Tab-separated table of C-alpha atoms and ligand atoms in Angstrom:
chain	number	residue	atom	x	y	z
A	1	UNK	CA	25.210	-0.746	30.533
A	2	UNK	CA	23.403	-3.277	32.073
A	3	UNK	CA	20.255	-2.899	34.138
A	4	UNK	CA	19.078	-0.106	31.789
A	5	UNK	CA	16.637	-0.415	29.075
A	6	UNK	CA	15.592	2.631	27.170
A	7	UNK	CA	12.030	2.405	25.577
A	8	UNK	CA	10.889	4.523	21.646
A	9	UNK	CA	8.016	6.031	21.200
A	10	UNK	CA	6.850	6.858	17.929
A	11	UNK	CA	7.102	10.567	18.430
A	12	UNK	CA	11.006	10.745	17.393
A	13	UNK	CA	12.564	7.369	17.162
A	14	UNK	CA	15.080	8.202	15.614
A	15	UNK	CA	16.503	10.360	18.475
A	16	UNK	CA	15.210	7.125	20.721
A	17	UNK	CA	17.956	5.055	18.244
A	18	UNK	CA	20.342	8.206	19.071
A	19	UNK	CA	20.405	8.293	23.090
A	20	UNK	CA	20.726	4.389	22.735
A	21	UNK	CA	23.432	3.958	20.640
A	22	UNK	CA	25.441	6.949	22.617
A	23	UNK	CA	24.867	4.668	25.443
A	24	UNK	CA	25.661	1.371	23.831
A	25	UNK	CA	23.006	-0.535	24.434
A	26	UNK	CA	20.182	-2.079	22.032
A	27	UNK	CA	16.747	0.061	22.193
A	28	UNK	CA	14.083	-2.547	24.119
A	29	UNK	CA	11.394	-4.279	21.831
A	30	UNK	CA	8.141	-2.832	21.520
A	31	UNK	CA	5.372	-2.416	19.609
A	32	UNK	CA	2.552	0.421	18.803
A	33	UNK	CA	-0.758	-1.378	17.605
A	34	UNK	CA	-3.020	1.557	16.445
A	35	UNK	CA	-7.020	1.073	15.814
A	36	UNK	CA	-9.204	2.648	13.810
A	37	UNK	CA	-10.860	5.092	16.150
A	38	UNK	CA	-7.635	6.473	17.044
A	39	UNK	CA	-6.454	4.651	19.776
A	40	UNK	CA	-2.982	3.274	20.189
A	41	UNK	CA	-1.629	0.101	22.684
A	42	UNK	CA	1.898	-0.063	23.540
A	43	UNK	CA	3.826	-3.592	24.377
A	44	UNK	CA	7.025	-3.323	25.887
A	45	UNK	CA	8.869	-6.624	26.056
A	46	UNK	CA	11.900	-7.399	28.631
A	47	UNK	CA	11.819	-5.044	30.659
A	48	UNK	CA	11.600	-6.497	34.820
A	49	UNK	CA	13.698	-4.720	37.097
A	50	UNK	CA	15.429	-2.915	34.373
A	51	UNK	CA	15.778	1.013	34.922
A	52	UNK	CA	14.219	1.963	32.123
A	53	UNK	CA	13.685	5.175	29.834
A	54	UNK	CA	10.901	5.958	28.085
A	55	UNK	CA	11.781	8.497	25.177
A	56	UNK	CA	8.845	10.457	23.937
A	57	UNK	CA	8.989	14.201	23.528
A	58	UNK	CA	5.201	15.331	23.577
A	59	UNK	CA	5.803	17.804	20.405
A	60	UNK	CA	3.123	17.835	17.741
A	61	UNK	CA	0.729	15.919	17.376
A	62	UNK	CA	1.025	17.024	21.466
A	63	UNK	CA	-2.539	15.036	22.341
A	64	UNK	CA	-1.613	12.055	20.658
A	65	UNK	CA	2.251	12.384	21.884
A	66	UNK	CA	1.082	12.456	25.118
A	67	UNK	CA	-1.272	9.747	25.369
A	68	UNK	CA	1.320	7.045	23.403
A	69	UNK	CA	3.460	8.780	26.437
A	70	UNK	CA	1.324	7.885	29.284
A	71	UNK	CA	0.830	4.502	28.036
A	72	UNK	CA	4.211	3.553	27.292
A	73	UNK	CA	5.185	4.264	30.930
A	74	UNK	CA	2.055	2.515	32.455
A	75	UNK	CA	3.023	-0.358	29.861
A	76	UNK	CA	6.436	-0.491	31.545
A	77	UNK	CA	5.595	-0.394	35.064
A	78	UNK	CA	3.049	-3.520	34.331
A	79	UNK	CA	5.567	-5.163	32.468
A	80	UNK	CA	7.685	-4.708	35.792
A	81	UNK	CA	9.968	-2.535	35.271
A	82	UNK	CA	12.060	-1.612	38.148
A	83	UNK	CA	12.213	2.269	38.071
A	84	UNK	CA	10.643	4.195	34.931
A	85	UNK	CA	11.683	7.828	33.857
A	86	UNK	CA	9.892	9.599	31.494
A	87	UNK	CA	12.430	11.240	28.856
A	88	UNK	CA	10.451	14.386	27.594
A	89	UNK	CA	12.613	16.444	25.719
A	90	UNK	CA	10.177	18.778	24.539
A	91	UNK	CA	7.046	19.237	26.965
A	92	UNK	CA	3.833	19.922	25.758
A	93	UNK	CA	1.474	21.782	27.069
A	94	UNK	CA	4.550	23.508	29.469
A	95	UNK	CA	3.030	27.162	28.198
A	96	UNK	CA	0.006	26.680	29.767
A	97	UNK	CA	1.779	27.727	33.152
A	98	UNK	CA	-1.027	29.912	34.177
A	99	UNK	CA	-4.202	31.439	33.319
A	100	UNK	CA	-4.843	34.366	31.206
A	101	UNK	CA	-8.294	34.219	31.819
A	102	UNK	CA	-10.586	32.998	34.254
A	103	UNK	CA	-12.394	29.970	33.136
A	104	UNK	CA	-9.087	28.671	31.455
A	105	UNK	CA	-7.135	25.261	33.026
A	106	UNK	CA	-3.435	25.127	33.826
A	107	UNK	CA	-2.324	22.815	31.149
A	108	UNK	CA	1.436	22.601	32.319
A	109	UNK	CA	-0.023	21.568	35.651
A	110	UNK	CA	-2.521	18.354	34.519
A	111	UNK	CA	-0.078	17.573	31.956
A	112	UNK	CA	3.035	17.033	34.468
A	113	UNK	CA	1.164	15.021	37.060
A	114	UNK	CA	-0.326	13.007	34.722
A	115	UNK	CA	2.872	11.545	33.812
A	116	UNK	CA	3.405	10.437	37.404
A	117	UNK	CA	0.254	9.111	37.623
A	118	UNK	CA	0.313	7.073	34.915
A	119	UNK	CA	3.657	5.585	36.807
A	120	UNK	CA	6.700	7.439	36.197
A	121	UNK	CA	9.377	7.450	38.763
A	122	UNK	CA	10.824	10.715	37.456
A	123	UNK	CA	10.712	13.052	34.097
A	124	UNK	CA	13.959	14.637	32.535
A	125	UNK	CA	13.051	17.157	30.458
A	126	UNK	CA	15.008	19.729	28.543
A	127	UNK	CA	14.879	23.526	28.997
A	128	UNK	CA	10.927	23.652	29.695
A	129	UNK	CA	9.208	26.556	28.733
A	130	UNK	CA	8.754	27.176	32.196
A	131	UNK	CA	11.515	26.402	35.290
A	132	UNK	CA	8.129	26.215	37.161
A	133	UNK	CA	7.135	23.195	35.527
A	134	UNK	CA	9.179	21.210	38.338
A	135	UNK	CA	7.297	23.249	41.328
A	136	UNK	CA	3.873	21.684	39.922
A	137	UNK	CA	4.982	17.817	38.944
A	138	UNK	CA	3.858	15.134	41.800
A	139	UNK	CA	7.212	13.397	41.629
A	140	UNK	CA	10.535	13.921	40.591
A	141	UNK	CA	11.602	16.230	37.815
A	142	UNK	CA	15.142	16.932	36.241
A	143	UNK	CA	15.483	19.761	33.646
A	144	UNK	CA	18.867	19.376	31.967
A	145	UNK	CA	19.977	22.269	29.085
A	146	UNK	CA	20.803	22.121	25.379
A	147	UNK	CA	22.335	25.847	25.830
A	148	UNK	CA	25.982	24.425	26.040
A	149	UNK	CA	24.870	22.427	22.865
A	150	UNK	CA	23.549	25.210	20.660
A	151	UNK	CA	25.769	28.123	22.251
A	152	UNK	CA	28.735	25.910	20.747
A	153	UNK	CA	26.859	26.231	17.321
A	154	UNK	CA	26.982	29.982	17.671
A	155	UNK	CA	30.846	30.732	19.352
A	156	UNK	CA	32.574	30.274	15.845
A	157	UNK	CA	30.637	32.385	14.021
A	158	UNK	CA	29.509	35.126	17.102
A	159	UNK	CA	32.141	37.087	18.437
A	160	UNK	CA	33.046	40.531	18.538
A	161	UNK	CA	30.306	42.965	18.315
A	162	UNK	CA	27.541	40.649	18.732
A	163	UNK	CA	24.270	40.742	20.987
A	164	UNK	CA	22.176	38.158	22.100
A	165	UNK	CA	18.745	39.030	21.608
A	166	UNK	CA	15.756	37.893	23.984
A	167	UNK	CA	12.278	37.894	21.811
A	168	UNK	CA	10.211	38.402	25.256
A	169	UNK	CA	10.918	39.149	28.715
A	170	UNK	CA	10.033	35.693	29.369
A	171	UNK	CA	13.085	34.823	27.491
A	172	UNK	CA	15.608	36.971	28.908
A	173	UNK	CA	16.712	34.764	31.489
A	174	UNK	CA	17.392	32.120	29.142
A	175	UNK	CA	19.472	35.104	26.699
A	176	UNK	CA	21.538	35.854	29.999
A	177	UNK	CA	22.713	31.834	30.010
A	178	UNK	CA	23.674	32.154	26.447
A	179	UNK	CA	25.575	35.870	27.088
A	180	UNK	CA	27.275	34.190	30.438
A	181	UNK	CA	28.884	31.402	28.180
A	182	UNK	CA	29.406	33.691	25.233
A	183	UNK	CA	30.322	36.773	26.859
A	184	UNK	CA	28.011	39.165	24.863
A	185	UNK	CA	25.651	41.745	26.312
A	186	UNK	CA	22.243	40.784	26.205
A	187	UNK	CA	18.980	43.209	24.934
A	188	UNK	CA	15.386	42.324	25.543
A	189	UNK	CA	12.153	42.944	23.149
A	190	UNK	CA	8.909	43.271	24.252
A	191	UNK	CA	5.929	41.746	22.330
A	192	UNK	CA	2.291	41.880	22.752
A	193	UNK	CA	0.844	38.875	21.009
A	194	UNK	CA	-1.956	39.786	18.458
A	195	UNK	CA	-3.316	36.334	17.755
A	196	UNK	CA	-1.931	32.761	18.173
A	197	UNK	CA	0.527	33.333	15.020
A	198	UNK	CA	0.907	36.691	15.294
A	199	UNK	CA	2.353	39.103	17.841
A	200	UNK	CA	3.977	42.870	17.945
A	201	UNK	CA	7.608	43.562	18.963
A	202	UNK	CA	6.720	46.853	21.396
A	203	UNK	CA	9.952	47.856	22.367
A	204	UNK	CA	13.273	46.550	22.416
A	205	UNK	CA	15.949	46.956	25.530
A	206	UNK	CA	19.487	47.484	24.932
A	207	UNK	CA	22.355	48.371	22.207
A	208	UNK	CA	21.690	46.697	18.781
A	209	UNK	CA	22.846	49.565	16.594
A	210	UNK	CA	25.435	48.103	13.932
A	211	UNK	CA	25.165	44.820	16.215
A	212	UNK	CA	25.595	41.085	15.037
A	213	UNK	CA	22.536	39.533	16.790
A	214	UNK	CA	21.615	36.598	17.593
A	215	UNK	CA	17.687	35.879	18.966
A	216	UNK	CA	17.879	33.037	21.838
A	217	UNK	CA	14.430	31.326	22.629
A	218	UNK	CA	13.461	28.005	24.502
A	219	UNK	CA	10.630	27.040	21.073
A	220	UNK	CA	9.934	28.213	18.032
A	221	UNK	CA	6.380	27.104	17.289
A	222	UNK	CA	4.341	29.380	14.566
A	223	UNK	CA	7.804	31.496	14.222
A	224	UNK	CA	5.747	34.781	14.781
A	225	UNK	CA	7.608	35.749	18.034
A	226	UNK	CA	11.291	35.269	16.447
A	227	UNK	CA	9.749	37.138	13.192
A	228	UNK	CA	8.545	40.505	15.165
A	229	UNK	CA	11.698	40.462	16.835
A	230	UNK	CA	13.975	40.052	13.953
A	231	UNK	CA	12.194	43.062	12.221
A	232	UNK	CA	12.770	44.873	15.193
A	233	UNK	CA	16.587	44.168	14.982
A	234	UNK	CA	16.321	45.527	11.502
A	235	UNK	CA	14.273	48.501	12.080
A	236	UNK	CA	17.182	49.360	15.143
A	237	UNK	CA	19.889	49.018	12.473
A	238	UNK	CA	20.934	45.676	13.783
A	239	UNK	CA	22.441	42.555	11.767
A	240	UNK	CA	20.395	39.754	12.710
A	241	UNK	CA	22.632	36.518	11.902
A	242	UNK	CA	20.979	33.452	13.581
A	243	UNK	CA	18.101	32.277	15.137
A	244	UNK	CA	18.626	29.761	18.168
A	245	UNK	CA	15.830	27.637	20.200
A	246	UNK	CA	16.176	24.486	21.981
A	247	UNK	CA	12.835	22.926	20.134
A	248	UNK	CA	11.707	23.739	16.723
A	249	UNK	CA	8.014	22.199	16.446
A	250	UNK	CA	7.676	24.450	13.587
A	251	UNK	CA	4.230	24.514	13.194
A	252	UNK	CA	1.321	26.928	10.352
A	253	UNK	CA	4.120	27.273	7.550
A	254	UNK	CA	6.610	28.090	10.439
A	255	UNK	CA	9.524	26.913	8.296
A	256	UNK	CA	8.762	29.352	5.255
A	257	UNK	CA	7.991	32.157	7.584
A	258	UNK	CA	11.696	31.529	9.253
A	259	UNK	CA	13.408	31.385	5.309
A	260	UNK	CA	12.110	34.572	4.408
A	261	UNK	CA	14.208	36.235	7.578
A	262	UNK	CA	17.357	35.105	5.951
A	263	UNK	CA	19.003	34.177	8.633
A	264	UNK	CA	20.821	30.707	9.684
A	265	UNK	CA	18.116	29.017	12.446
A	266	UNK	CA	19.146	26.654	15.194
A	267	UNK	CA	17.587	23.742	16.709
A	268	UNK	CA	18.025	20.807	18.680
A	269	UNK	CA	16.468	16.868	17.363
A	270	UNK	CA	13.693	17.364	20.467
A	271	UNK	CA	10.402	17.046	18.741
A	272	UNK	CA	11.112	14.974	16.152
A	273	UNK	CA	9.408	17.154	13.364
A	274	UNK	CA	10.559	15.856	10.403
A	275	UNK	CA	11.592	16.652	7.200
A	276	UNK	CA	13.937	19.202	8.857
A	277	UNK	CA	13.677	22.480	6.269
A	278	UNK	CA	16.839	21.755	4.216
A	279	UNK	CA	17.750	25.825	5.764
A	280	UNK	CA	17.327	24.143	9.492
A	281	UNK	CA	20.414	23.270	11.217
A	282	UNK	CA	20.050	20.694	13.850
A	283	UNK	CA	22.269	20.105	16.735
A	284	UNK	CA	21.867	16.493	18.373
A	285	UNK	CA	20.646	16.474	22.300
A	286	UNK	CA	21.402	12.748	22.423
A	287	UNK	CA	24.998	13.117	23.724
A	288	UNK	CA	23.078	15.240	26.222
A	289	UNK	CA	19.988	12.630	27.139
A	290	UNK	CA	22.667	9.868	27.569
A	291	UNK	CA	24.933	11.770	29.880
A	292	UNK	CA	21.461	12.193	32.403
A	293	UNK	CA	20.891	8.777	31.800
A	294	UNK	CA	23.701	7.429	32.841
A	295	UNK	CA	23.773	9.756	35.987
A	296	UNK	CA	20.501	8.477	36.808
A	297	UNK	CA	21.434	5.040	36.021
A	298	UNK	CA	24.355	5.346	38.604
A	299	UNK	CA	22.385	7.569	41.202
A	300	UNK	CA	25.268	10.358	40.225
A	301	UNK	CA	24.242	13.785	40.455
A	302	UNK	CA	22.908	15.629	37.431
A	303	UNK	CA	24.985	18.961	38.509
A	304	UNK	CA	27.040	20.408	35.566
A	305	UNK	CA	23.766	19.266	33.257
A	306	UNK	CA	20.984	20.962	34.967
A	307	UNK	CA	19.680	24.585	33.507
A	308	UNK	CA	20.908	25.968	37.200
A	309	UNK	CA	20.508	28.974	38.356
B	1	R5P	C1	6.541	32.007	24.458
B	1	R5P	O1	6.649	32.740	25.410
B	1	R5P	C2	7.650	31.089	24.007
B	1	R5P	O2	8.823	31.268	24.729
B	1	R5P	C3	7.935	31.265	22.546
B	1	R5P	O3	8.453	32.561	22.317
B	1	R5P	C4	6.675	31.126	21.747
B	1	R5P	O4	5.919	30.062	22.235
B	1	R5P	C5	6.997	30.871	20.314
B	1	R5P	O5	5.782	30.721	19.625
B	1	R5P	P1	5.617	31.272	18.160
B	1	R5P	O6	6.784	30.705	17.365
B	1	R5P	O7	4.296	30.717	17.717
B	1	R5P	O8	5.615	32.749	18.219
């Protein structure tokens, strides 16, 4: 495709290498020099007036993901690019949406605009925590969905009886876009979190009773939210059968926590956290990054791709 360069970061090359061999086209040179107080200098080479795409989800580490983020783009716009877009699969900081307390900042909020102002044209992200995300960004945002992805995962093996399971209410819009393309009923938990690993199913919504369910969540992080809710499946005489959530950071022993559920768990390649748990399955998003790109790249609409309505 010509005209279109797409720029790795070092936060998941390998789904960099993905996106650019879906679109047939070599990934651009560059380098990461790293010093020994911590700091890191991108050089991006051949890159005037291409459209390019800088892929760097800001997963764990998210501070240092972010930075090598910020300076890739402003790297690229130096190096005279002609339009950069900031590929972000997995957005950092995106739960900080608001303020539980005063005296807190808005995370989401300094972390979105920074990207523009370090020169991005646009960001394409991929189911954000928060829809919301897009209403505080300076520029442009596009938030595309992995739920046609991972929903495909789950049709062979969830039919029938089955449920699809929201872990919090803040989840249950996403569990209705799963339930629309599966055609399952839906039933919603709802947690109090006791500590930052921790939290307390309170109540669950709907009819699990001798159910297949399935629990449907944008991250799993520490893997205590999917945890209280698949005990609370249990307790309600459900049969909890898979786990699914666009990005798996899997972070504090997440990955033993999720074997112990027994249950199959469901990711995309977002973050880049790697060694996958050999338990993990992991459904590529690179088929999905491409087809933006090359929407973008065209200045064709993003439509069928978008997380909607
Ligand atoms: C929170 O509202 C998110 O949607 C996830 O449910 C949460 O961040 C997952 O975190 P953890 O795995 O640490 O419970």
């Amino acid at each position: 495709m010509s005209g279109l360069s797409i720029v790795g970061g070092s936060a998941n090359p390998a789904l960099a290498r993905a996106v650019a061999a879906e679109l047939g086209v070599p990934p651009a040179q560059s380098d990461l020099d790293r010093f020994p107080d911590g700091e890191v200098r991108p050089t991006v080479r051949q890159v005037r007036g291409e459209d390019v795409y800088v892929v760097q989800p800001t997963g764990p580490p998210v501070n240092e993901n972010l930075v090598e983020l910020l300076l890739f783009v402003d790297a690229c716009r130096r190096a005279g690019a002609g339009r950069v877009t900031a590929v972000v699969p997995y957005f950092g900081y995106a739960r900080q949406d608001r303020r539980s307390r005063e005296g807190q900042a808005l995370g989401a909020r300094v972390a979105v605009q920074a990207v523009a102002a370090a020169g991005a044209d646009r960001l394409l992200v991929v189911d954000p925590h928060n829809v919301a995300l897009e209403a505080m960004a300076a520029g442009s945002v596009d938030m595309v969905t992995a739920v046609p992805v991972l929903a495909a995962a789950l049709s062979s093996a969830f039919a029938g009886d089955g449920v699809l399971v929201a872990p919090d209410l803040g989840a249950a819009k996403l569990a209705e876009r799963y339930a629309a393309r599966l055609g399952r009923p839906v039933a919603v938990v709802r947690k109090s979190r006791t500590s930052a690993t921790s939290v307390r199913a309170e109540e669950l919504v709907g009819e699990v009773q001798g159910r297949r369910a399935v629990v449907v969540d944008d991250m799993i992080s520490t893997g205590g939210t999917i945890e209280a809710a698949v005990r609370a499946l249990v307790a309600r005489g459900a049969v909890p059968e898979a786990v699914v959530a666009t990005h798996g950071p899997l972070v504090a022993g997440a990955a033993e926590r999720l074997a112990g559920l027994g249950v199959r768990i469901v990711v995309t390649d977002s973050t880049g956290v790697a060694p996958a748990p050999p338990a993990l399955e992991v459904c590529s998003i690179a088929p999905l990054l491409a087809a933006a790109i090359t929407r973008l790249h065209g200045n064709r609409s993003l439509d069928e791709l978008l997380i909607g309505a």
